[in-house]
């Protein structure tokens, strides 16, 4: 029926937004007229800002803080992105991870990039539990709170955050999860971040469908045509809505 087709299509849309499995792309960090040795923020500031962002502001562990992001902000993951400030914050809100899960980032290994201005790098290996039924706005996907609430164990992932001169996040990217070298077996399968949580709650088919390029392109186009109050999260912003500094090779 039309209703079932629409529900299936929305599942594919959710899968697109959820994934962080790496798809090859080439880009460069925001250009600067000054070298990294002339950072406008100290090493200590950059590390503390990065810690605050990952723990409290990016929308995964706590509700997203729009004010922490620069007006020309870009998020770029392996499949997801580029997303501008408004689309990223809207996406993280619709995903509802911070509301449905009590997760800890367990972030470690913070350092300042020696070659890019105002950039911090570090690792994340999230753990926690689902505390509420997980519903994603604009989709029929619902993961009820299970009777046997298996703890979430995520893989090791590397993060990169670049700040502007006003200490706002300008660029945020994450890597593919590490398949080996984890202290214990992840419950998230081969994925991390939101896609890994889909695997953890048993929605593996939804997660796996996100690896299809054609599905991602089609679903993002459909998402852009739907009203915001019924549309699933976007996977990429429109080209004309991206800041001029952003380039992909």
Coordinates of C-alpha atoms in Angstrom, one line a residue:
X1 CA 0.0 0.0 0.0
X2 CA 1.0 3.6 -0.3
X3 CA 1.3 3.9 3.4
X4 CA 3.7 1.0 3.6
X5 CA 5.8 2.3 0.7
X6 CA 6.1 5.7 2.5
X7 CA 7.2 4.0 5.7
X8 CA 9.8 2.0 3.9
X9 CA 11.1 5.0 2.1
X10 CA 11.4 6.9 5.4
X11 CA 13.4 4.1 6.9
X12 CA 15.9 4.5 4.0
X13 CA 16.0 8.2 4.7
X14 CA 16.8 7.5 8.4
X15 CA 19.6 5.2 7.4
X16 CA 21.1 7.8 5.3
X17 CA 21.3 10.3 8.1
X18 CA 22.4 7.8 10.7
X19 CA 25.6 6.4 9.1
X20 CA 29.1 7.3 9.9
X21 CA 30.7 4.5 8.0
X22 CA 33.5 6.1 5.9
X23 CA 32.9 6.8 2.2
X24 CA 36.0 8.1 0.5
X25 CA 36.1 11.9 -0.1
X26 CA 38.8 14.5 -0.2
X27 CA 38.6 17.9 1.3
X28 CA 40.8 20.4 3.1
X29 CA 40.4 22.2 6.4
X30 CA 39.2 25.8 6.5
X31 CA 42.0 27.9 5.0
X32 CA 43.8 30.4 7.1
X33 CA 46.1 33.3 6.4
X34 CA 48.1 32.4 9.5
X35 CA 50.0 29.3 10.3
X36 CA 49.1 26.9 13.1
X37 CA 52.0 28.3 15.1
X38 CA 49.9 31.5 15.3
X39 CA 46.8 30.0 16.7
X40 CA 44.4 32.6 18.2
X41 CA 43.5 30.1 20.9
X42 CA 46.0 28.5 23.2
X43 CA 46.5 24.8 23.3
X44 CA 44.8 24.6 26.7
X45 CA 41.8 26.5 25.4
X46 CA 41.5 24.2 22.3
X47 CA 41.6 21.1 24.4
X48 CA 39.0 22.4 26.9
X49 CA 36.8 23.7 24.1
X50 CA 36.9 20.3 22.4
X51 CA 36.1 18.5 25.6
X52 CA 33.1 20.8 26.2
X53 CA 31.9 20.3 22.7
X54 CA 32.0 16.6 22.6
X55 CA 30.4 16.1 26.0
X56 CA 27.8 18.8 26.1
X57 CA 27.2 20.6 22.8
X58 CA 27.3 18.4 19.6
X59 CA 23.9 16.8 20.2
X60 CA 24.9 13.2 20.7
X61 CA 25.3 13.1 24.5
X62 CA 23.2 16.2 25.4
X63 CA 20.9 18.4 23.3
X64 CA 22.7 20.2 20.6
X65 CA 23.9 23.7 21.4
X66 CA 23.3 25.9 18.3
X67 CA 25.3 28.8 19.9
X68 CA 28.4 26.7 20.1
X69 CA 28.6 26.6 16.2
X70 CA 29.9 29.3 13.9
X71 CA 27.6 30.7 11.3
X72 CA 29.8 29.1 8.6
X73 CA 30.0 25.8 10.4
X74 CA 30.3 22.5 8.4
X75 CA 29.9 18.9 9.6
X76 CA 31.4 16.3 7.2
X77 CA 31.3 12.5 7.9
X78 CA 32.0 9.6 5.6
X79 CA 28.6 9.5 4.2
X80 CA 26.8 12.3 5.9
X81 CA 27.4 15.9 5.0
X82 CA 28.4 18.4 4.3
X83 CA 25.8 19.9 6.7
X84 CA 25.6 23.5 7.5
X85 CA 24.9 24.9 11.0
X86 CA 21.1 24.9 10.8
X87 CA 20.8 21.5 9.0
X88 CA 23.3 19.9 11.4
X89 CA 21.5 21.1 14.5
X90 CA 18.1 20.1 13.1
X91 CA 19.4 16.7 12.2
X92 CA 20.8 16.0 15.7
X93 CA 17.6 17.2 17.3
X94 CA 15.5 14.9 15.0
X95 CA 17.7 11.9 15.7
X96 CA 16.9 12.1 19.4
X97 CA 19.9 10.2 20.6
X98 CA 20.6 12.4 23.6
X99 CA 17.0 11.9 24.8
X100 CA 16.8 8.1 24.4
X101 CA 20.3 7.1 25.5
X102 CA 22.4 7.8 28.6
X103 CA 25.9 7.7 26.9
X104 CA 29.4 8.6 28.0
X105 CA 31.9 9.6 25.3
X106 CA 34.9 8.3 27.3
X107 CA 36.9 10.8 25.2
X108 CA 40.7 10.6 25.5
X109 CA 43.9 11.4 23.7
X110 CA 43.3 15.1 23.2
X111 CA 45.9 17.0 21.2
X112 CA 46.4 20.1 19.1
X113 CA 46.9 19.6 15.4
X114 CA 50.4 20.9 14.5
X115 CA 49.4 21.9 10.9
X116 CA 45.9 23.3 11.0
X117 CA 44.9 26.5 12.8
X118 CA 42.8 26.1 16.0
X119 CA 42.2 22.4 15.5
X120 CA 41.9 19.7 18.2
X121 CA 41.9 15.9 17.7
X122 CA 41.0 13.1 20.0
X123 CA 39.3 9.7 20.3
X124 CA 35.9 8.6 21.5
X125 CA 34.7 5.1 22.6
X126 CA 31.1 5.6 23.8
X127 CA 29.3 3.4 26.4
X128 CA 26.0 3.6 28.2
X129 CA 22.4 2.3 28.0
X130 CA 19.1 3.1 26.3
X131 CA 16.8 4.8 28.9
X132 CA 13.7 5.6 26.8
X133 CA 12.0 4.3 23.6
X134 CA 14.0 5.7 20.7
X135 CA 12.0 7.5 18.0
X136 CA 13.5 9.5 15.2
X137 CA 11.4 12.4 14.1
X138 CA 10.0 12.2 10.5
X139 CA 10.5 8.4 10.3
X140 CA 8.5 5.3 11.4
X141 CA 11.6 3.9 13.1
X142 CA 10.9 3.2 16.8
X143 CA 13.1 1.1 19.1
X144 CA 11.2 0.3 22.3
X145 CA 13.0 0.1 25.6
X146 CA 14.0 -3.6 25.8
X147 CA 13.3 -5.9 28.7
X148 CA 16.9 -6.9 28.7
X149 CA 18.7 -3.6 28.4
X150 CA 22.2 -4.7 27.1
X151 CA 24.8 -2.0 27.8
X152 CA 26.0 -0.1 24.7
X153 CA 29.6 -0.6 23.8
X154 CA 30.9 1.5 20.9
X155 CA 34.1 1.2 18.9
X156 CA 37.1 3.6 19.0
X157 CA 36.5 6.6 16.7
X158 CA 38.7 9.6 16.0
X159 CA 37.3 13.1 16.1
X160 CA 38.5 16.4 14.7
X161 CA 37.2 19.9 15.7
X162 CA 38.3 23.3 14.3
X163 CA 37.4 26.5 16.1
X164 CA 37.3 30.0 14.7
X165 CA 38.9 33.0 16.4
X166 CA 35.7 33.5 18.6
X167 CA 36.0 29.9 19.9
X168 CA 33.0 28.7 17.9
X169 CA 33.1 25.4 16.1
X170 CA 33.7 25.9 12.4
X171 CA 34.5 22.4 11.3
X172 CA 33.6 19.0 12.8
X173 CA 34.4 15.6 11.3
X174 CA 34.7 12.0 12.5
X175 CA 36.4 9.0 11.2
X176 CA 35.4 5.4 10.5
X177 CA 35.2 3.3 13.6
X178 CA 38.3 1.1 14.3
X179 CA 37.5 -2.5 13.6
X180 CA 40.5 -3.8 15.7
X181 CA 42.2 -2.7 18.9
X182 CA 39.1 -2.1 20.9
X183 CA 39.3 -3.1 24.6
X184 CA 36.0 -5.2 24.3
X185 CA 33.8 -6.3 21.5
X186 CA 31.4 -3.5 20.4
X187 CA 27.7 -4.1 20.5
X188 CA 27.4 -1.8 17.5
X189 CA 28.6 -4.1 14.8
X190 CA 30.9 -2.6 12.3
X191 CA 29.6 1.0 12.8
X192 CA 29.9 3.8 15.2
X193 CA 27.9 6.9 16.2
X194 CA 24.2 6.8 15.3
X195 CA 24.5 4.0 12.9
X196 CA 26.1 1.9 15.5
X197 CA 23.2 2.5 17.8
X198 CA 20.8 1.3 15.1
X199 CA 22.8 -1.9 15.1
X200 CA 22.7 -2.1 18.9
X201 CA 18.9 -1.9 19.0
X202 CA 18.5 -4.5 16.3
X203 CA 17.8 -2.3 13.3
X204 CA 20.6 -3.7 11.3
X205 CA 18.8 -3.6 7.9
X206 CA 18.1 0.1 8.3
X207 CA 21.8 0.7 9.1
X208 CA 23.1 -1.4 6.2
X209 CA 20.9 0.3 3.6
X210 CA 22.8 3.5 4.2
X211 CA 25.8 2.1 2.2
X212 CA 23.9 2.5 -1.1
X213 CA 24.8 5.8 -2.9
X214 CA 21.7 5.9 -5.0
X215 CA 19.4 5.5 -1.9
X216 CA 21.2 8.3 -0.2
X217 CA 20.8 10.7 -3.2
X218 CA 17.2 9.8 -3.7
X219 CA 16.2 10.0 -0.1
X220 CA 18.0 13.3 0.5
X221 CA 16.2 14.8 -2.4
X222 CA 12.8 13.6 -1.1
X223 CA 13.6 14.9 2.4
X224 CA 14.4 18.3 1.0
X225 CA 10.9 18.5 -0.6
X226 CA 8.9 17.6 2.6
X227 CA 7.9 20.1 5.3
X228 CA 10.3 20.2 8.2
X229 CA 7.7 19.0 10.7
X230 CA 7.3 15.7 8.8
X231 CA 10.6 15.2 7.1
X232 CA 13.4 12.9 8.3
X233 CA 16.9 14.4 9.0
X234 CA 18.8 15.6 6.1
X235 CA 22.0 13.9 5.0
X236 CA 23.5 16.9 3.2
X237 CA 22.7 20.6 2.8
X238 CA 21.9 22.1 -0.5
X239 CA 25.0 23.3 -2.3
X240 CA 23.8 26.9 -2.3
X241 CA 23.4 26.8 1.5
X242 CA 27.0 25.8 2.2
X243 CA 29.6 28.4 3.3
X244 CA 31.9 29.6 0.5
X245 CA 35.0 28.3 2.3
X246 CA 33.9 24.7 2.0
X247 CA 35.4 22.7 -0.9
X248 CA 35.5 19.0 -1.8
X249 CA 38.1 17.7 -4.3

